[in-house]
CSV table of C-alpha atoms in Angstrom, one decimal:
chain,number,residue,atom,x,y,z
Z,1,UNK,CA,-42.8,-39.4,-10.9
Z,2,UNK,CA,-43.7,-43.0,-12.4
Z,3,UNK,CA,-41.2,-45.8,-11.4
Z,4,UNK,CA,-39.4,-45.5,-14.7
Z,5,UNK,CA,-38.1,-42.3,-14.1
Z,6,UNK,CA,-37.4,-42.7,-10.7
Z,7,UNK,CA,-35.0,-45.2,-12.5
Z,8,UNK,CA,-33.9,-42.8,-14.5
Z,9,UNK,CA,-32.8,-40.6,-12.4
Z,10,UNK,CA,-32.0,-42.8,-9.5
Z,11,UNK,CA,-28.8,-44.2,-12.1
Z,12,UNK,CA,-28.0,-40.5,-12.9
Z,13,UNK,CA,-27.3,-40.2,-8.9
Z,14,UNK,CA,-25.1,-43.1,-8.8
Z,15,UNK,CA,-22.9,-42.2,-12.3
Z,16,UNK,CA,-22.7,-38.3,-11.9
Z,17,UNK,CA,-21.1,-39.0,-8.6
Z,18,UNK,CA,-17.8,-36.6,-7.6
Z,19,UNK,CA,-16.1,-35.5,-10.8
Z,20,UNK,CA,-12.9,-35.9,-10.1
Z,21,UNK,CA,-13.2,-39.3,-8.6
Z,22,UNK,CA,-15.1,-40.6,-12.8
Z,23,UNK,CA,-12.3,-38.5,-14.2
Z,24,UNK,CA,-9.2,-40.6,-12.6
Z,25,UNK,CA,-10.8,-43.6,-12.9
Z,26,UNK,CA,-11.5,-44.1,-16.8
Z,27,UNK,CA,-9.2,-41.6,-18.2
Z,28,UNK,CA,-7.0,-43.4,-20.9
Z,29,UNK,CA,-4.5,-40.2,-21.8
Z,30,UNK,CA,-2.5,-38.2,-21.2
Z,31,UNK,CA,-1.2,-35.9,-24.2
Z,32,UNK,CA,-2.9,-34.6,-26.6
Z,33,UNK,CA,-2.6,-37.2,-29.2
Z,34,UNK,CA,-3.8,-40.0,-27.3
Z,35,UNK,CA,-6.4,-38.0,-26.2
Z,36,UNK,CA,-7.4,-37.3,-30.0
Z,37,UNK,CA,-6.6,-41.1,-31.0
Z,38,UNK,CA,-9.5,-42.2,-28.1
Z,39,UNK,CA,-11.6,-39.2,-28.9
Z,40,UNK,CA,-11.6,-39.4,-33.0
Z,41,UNK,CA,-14.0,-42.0,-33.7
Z,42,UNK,CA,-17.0,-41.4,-30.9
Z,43,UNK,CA,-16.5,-37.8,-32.3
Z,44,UNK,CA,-17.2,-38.7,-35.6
Z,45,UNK,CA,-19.9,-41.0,-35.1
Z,46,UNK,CA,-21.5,-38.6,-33.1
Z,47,UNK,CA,-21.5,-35.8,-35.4
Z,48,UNK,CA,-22.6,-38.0,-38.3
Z,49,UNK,CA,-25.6,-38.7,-35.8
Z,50,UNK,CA,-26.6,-34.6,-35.5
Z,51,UNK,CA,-25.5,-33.9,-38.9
Z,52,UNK,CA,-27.1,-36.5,-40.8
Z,53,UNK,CA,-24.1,-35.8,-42.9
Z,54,UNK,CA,-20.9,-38.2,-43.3
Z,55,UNK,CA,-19.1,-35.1,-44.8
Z,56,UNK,CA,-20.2,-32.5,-42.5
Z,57,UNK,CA,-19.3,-34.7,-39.6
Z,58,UNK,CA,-15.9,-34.8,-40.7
Z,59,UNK,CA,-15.4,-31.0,-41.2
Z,60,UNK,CA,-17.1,-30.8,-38.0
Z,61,UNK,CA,-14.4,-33.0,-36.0
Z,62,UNK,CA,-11.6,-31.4,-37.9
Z,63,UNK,CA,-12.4,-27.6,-37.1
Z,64,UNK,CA,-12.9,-29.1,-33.4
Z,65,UNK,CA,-9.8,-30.8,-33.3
Z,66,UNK,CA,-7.7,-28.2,-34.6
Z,67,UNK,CA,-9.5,-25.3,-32.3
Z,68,UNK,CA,-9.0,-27.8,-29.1
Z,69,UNK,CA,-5.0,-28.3,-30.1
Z,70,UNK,CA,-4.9,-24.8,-30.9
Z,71,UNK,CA,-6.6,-22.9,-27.3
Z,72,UNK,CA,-6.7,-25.8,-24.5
Z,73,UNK,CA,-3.8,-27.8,-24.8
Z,74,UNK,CA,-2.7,-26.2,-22.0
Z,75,UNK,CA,-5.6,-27.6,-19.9
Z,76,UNK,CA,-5.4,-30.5,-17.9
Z,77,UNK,CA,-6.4,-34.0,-19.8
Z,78,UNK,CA,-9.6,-34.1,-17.6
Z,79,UNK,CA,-11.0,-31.0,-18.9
Z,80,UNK,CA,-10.3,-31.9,-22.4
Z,81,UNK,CA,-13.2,-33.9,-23.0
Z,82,UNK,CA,-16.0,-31.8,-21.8
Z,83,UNK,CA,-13.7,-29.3,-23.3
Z,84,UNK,CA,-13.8,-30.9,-27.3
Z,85,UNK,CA,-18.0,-31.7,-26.8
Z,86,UNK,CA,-18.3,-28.3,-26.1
Z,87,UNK,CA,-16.7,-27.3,-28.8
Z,88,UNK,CA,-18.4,-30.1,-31.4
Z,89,UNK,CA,-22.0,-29.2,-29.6
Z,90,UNK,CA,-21.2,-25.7,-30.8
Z,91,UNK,CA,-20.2,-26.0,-34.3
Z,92,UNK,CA,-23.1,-28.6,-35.2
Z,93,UNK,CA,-25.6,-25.8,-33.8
Z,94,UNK,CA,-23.5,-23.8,-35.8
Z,95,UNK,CA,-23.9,-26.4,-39.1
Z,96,UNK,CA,-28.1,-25.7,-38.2
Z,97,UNK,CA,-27.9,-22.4,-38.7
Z,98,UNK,CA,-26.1,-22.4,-41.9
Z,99,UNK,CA,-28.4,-25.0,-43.2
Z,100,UNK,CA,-31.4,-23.5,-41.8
Z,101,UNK,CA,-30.2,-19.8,-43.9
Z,102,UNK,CA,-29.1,-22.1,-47.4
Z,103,UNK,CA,-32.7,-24.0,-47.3
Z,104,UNK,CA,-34.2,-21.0,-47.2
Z,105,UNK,CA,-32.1,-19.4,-50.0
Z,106,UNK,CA,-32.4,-22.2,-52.3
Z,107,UNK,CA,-35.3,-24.2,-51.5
Z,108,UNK,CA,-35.4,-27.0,-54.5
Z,109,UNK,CA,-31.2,-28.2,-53.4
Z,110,UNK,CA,-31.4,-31.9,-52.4
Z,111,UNK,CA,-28.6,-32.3,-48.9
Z,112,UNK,CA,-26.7,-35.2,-48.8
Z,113,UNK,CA,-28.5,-37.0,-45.8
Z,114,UNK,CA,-26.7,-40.2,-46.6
Z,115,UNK,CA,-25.9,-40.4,-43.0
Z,116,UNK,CA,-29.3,-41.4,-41.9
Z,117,UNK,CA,-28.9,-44.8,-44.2
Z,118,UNK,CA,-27.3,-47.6,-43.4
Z,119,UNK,CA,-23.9,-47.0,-42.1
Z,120,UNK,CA,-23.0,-50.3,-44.0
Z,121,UNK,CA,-25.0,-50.8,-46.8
Z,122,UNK,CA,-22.2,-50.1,-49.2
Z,123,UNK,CA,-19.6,-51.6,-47.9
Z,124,UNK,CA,-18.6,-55.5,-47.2
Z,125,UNK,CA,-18.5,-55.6,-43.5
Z,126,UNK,CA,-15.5,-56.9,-42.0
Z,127,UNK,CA,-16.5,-57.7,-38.7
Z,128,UNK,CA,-13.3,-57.8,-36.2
Z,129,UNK,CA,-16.1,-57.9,-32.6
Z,130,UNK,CA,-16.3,-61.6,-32.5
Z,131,UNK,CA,-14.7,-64.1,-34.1
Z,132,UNK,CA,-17.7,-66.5,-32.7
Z,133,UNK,CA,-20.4,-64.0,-33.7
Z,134,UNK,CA,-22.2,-65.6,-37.1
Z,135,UNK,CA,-23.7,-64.1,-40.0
Z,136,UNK,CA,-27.5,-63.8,-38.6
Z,137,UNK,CA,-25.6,-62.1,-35.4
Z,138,UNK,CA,-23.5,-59.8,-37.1
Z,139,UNK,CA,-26.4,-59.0,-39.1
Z,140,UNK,CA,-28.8,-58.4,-36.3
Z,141,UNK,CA,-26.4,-56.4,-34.7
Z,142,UNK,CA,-26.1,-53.9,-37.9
Z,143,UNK,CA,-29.7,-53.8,-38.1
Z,144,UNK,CA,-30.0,-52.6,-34.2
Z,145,UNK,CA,-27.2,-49.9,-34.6
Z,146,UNK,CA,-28.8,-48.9,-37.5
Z,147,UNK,CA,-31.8,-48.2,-36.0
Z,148,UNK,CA,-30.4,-46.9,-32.8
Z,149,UNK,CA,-28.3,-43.7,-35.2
Z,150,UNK,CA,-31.6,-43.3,-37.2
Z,151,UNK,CA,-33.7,-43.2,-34.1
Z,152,UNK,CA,-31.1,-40.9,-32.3
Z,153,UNK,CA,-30.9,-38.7,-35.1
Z,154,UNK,CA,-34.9,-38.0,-35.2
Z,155,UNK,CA,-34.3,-36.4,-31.5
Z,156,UNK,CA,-35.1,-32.8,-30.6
Z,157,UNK,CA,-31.6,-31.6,-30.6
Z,158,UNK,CA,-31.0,-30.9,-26.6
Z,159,UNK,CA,-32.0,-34.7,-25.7
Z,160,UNK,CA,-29.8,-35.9,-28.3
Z,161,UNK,CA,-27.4,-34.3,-27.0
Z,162,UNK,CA,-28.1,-35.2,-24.0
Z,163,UNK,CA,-28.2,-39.1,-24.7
Z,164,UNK,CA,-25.6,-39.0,-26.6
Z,165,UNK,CA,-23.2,-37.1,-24.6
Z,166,UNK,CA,-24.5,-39.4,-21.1
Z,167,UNK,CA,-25.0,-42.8,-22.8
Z,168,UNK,CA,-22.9,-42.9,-26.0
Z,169,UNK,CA,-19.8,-41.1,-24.7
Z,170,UNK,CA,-20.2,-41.9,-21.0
Z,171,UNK,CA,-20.1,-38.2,-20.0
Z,172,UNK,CA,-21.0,-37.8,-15.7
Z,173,UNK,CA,-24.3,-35.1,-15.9
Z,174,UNK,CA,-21.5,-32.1,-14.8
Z,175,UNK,CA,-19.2,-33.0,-17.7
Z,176,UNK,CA,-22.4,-33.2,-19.9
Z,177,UNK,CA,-24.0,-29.9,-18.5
Z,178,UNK,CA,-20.8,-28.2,-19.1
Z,179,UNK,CA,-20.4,-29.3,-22.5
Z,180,UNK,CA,-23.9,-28.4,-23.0
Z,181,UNK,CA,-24.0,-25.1,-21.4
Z,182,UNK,CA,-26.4,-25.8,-19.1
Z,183,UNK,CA,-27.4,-26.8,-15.8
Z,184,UNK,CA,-27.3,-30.4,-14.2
Z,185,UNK,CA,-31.4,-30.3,-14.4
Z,186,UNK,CA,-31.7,-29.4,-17.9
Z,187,UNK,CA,-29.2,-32.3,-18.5
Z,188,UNK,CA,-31.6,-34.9,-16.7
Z,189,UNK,CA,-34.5,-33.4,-18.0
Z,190,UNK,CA,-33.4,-33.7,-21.6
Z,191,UNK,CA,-32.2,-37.4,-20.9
Z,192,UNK,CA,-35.4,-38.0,-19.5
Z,193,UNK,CA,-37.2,-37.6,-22.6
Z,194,UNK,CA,-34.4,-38.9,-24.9
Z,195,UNK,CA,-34.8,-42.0,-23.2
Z,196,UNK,CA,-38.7,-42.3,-22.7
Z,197,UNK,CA,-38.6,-41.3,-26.8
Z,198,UNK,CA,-35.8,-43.5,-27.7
Z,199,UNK,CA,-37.4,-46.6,-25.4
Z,200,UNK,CA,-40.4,-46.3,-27.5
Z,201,UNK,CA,-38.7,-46.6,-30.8
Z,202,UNK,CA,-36.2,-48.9,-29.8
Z,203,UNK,CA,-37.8,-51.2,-27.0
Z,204,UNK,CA,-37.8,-54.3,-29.2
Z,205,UNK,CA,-34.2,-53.8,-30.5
Z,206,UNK,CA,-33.0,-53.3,-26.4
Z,207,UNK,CA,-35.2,-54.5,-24.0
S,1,UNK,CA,-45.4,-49.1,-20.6
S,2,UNK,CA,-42.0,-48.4,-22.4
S,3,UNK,CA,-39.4,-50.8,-21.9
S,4,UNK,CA,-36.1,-50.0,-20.0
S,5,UNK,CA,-33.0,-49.5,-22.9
S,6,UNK,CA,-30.7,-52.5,-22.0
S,7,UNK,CA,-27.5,-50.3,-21.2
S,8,UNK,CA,-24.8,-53.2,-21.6
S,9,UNK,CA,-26.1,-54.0,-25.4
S,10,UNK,CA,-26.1,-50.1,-26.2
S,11,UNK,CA,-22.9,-49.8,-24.9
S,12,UNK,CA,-21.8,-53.3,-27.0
S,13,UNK,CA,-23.6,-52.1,-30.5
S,14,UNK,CA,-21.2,-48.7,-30.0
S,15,UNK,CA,-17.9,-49.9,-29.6
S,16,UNK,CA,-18.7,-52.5,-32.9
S,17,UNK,CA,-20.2,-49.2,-34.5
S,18,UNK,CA,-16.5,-47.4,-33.2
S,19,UNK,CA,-14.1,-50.1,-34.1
S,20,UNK,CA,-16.0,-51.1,-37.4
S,21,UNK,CA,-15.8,-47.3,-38.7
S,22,UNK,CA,-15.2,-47.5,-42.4
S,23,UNK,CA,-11.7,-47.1,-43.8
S,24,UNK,CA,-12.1,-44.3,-45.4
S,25,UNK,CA,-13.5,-42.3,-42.8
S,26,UNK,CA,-10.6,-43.3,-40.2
S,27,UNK,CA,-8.1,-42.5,-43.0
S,28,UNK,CA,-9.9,-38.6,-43.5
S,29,UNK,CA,-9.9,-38.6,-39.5
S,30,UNK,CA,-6.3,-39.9,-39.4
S,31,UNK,CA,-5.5,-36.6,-41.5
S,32,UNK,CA,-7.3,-34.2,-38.8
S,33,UNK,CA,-5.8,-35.3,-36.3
S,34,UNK,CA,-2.9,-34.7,-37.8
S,35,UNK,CA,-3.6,-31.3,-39.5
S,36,UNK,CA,-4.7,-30.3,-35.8
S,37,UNK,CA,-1.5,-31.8,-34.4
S,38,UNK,CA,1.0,-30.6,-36.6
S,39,UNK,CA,-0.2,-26.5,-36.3
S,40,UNK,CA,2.3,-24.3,-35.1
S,41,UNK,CA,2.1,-23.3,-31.6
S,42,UNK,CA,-0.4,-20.6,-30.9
S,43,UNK,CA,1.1,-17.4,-32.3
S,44,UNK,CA,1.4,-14.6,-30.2
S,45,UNK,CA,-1.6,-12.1,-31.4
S,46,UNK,CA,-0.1,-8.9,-32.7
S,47,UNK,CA,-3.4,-7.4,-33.0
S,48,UNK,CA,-3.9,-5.1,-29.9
S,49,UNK,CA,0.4,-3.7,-29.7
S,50,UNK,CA,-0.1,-2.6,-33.4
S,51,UNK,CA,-3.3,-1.2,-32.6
S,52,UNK,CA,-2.3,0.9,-29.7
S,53,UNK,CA,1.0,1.9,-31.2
S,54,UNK,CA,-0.7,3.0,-34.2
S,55,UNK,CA,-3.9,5.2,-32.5
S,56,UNK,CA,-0.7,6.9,-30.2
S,57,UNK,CA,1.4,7.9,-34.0
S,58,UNK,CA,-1.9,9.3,-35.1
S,59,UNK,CA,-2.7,10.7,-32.0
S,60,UNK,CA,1.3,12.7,-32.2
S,61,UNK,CA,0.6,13.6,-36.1
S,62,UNK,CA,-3.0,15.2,-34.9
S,63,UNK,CA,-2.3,16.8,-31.8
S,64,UNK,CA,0.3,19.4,-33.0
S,65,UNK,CA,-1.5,21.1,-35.2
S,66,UNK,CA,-4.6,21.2,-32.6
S,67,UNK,CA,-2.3,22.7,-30.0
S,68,UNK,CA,-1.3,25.1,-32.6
S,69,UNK,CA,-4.2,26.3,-33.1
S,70,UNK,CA,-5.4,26.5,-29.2
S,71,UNK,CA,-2.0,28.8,-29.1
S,72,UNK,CA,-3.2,31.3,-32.1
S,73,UNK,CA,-6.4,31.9,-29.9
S,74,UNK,CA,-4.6,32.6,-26.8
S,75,UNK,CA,-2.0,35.2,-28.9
S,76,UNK,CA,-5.2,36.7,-30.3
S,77,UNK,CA,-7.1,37.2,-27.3
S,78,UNK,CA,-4.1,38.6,-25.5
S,79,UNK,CA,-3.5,41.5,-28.4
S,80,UNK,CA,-6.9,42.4,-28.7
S,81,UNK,CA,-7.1,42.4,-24.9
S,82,UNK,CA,-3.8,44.5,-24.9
S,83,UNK,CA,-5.2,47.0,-27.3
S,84,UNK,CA,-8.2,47.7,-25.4
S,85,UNK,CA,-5.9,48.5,-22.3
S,86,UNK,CA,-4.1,51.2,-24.7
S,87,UNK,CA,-7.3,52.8,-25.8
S,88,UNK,CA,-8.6,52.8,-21.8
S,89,UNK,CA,-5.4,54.6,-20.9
S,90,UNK,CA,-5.4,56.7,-23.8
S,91,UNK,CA,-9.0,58.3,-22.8
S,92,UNK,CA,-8.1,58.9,-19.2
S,93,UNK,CA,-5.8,61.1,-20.8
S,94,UNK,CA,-7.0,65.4,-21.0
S,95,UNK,CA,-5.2,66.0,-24.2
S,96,UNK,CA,-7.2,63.4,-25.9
S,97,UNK,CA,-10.0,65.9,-25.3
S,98,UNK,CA,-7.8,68.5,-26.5
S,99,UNK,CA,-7.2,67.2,-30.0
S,100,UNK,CA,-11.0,65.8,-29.8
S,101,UNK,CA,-11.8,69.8,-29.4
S,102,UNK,CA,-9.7,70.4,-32.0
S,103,UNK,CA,-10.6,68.3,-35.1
S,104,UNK,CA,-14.7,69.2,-33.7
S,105,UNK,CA,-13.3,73.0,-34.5
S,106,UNK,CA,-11.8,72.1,-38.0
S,107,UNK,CA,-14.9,70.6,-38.9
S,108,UNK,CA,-17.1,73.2,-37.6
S,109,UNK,CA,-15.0,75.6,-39.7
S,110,UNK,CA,-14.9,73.1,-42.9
S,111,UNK,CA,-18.6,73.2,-43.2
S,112,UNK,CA,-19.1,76.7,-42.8
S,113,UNK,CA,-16.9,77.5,-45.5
């Protein structure tokens, strides 16, 4: 093991820690709608990201939503996240298939994979970060998120799920193996390679 | 040698990408949430009491007629049991081979006429 994974893995030791110790300390709700107000946007970005599909995503987060309100409100808040991944994770594999079957039925129909643009490029931005943050910033900063999504996106779909679920949601490895139905060493295996893949696409962007 | 992803910017560039999520897609997400919110509580499924209730009517409207018919083949089996018994007893009996002799001698006498 070179000395970048032993990085790697070395930071997965010291954020996977004891579950329920992560789980008190950032939870931010405690009913169900405050847990879908926190939980709406990450969800949506991060479908857009697998789906490559702005209307897709939506349908996706929907259909969770409602099937998270609908079986595991009874659960307690901590289990909810894991809970609504693992329910996303399922429907976009879900979303493959179907694609997968209508691409082989009609072979010449064009998908919308207007996700994979720019996220901005029709729409003024209206930056609310950074009051301080100039134009050239702002801009840099579109460009980098930009090509973080479109980088992300080109990922096998286990290490994006992976990243995404360790590094974009902040999911500890258990929460992340459970949503992923999997064990903790698939988990790290999977961010292993997201993140030697995603380092080499995106080194000059986040070094 | 890949670089190391700098953590604290990734983690910057997604909470802009969150908060800066277009208006129209926190107004379609805004109307999820809600559709998801506002469903009535889970009903009660009504699949599996209907289900059994229905297989045990059908099983009362078949079974009747089957236990009929097992009843028929008992009735049956006890007549023709019953007339075997009558024949058996009527054979042990010697003026059975008196009327046997008797119809043998009519015959006899039919034929040689």
């Amino acid at each position: 093991m070179n000395s970048q994974e032993s990085e790697i893995f070395q930071n997965e030791e010291i954020s996977s820690g004891d579950l329920k110790g992560v789980v008190e300390k950032r939870l931010e709700y405690s009913s169900m709608p405050e847990f879908l107000n926190t939980i709406e946007k990450p969800a949506f970005h991060f479908a857009r990201v697998s789906t490559s599909s702005i209307d897709d995503a939506h349908d996706l987060v929907q259909e969770t939503m409602y099937k998270l309100v609908e079986k595991y409100t009874d659960k307690s808040p901590e289990d909810w996240k894991p809970l609504f991944y693992r329910i996303l994770n399922h429907k976009i594999i879900d979303h493959y298939r179907r694609k997968t079957i209508r691409e082989r039925i009609f072979r010449q129909t064009n998908f919308d994979n207007s996700a994979t643009e720019d996220y901005w490029q029709s729409e003024l931005y209206s930056g609310v970060a950074d009051p301080n943050e100039g134009p050239s910033v702002l801009l840099e900063r579109q460009e980098r998120i930009n090509c973080l999504t479109k980088s992300t996106a080109k990922l096998p779909i286990r290490q994006r799920q992976a990243f995404m679920l360790r590094c974009w949601e902040g999911l500890s490895t258990q929460e992340t193996a459970h949503a992923m139905g999997c064990s903790q060493g698939s988990v790290k295996t999977h961010l292993s390679r997201a993140k030697t893949a995603l380092e080499a696409m995106l080194g000059k962007y986040y070094d | 040698m890949t670089k190391q992803i700098d953590q604290k910017k990734l983690k910057d560039d997604l909470a802009f990408l969150y908060k800066n999520t277009k208006s129209q897609d926190q107004f379609r997400l805004a109307g999820a949430k809600s559709t998801a919110l506002s469903q009535s509580k889970t009903e009660i499924s009504f699949f599996w009491p209907v289900t059994t209730l229905s297989s045990l009517l059908l099983a009362l409207l078949i079974a009747p007629p089957l236990l009929d018919k097992s009843n028929n083949q008992i009735v049956v089996s006890q007549v023709r049991q019953s007339s075997i018994d009558i024949i058996n007893e009527e054979v042990d009996q010697p003026i059975f081979y008196y009327w046997l002799d008797v119809y043998d001698n009519e015959l006899i006498a039919a034929n040689e006429n």
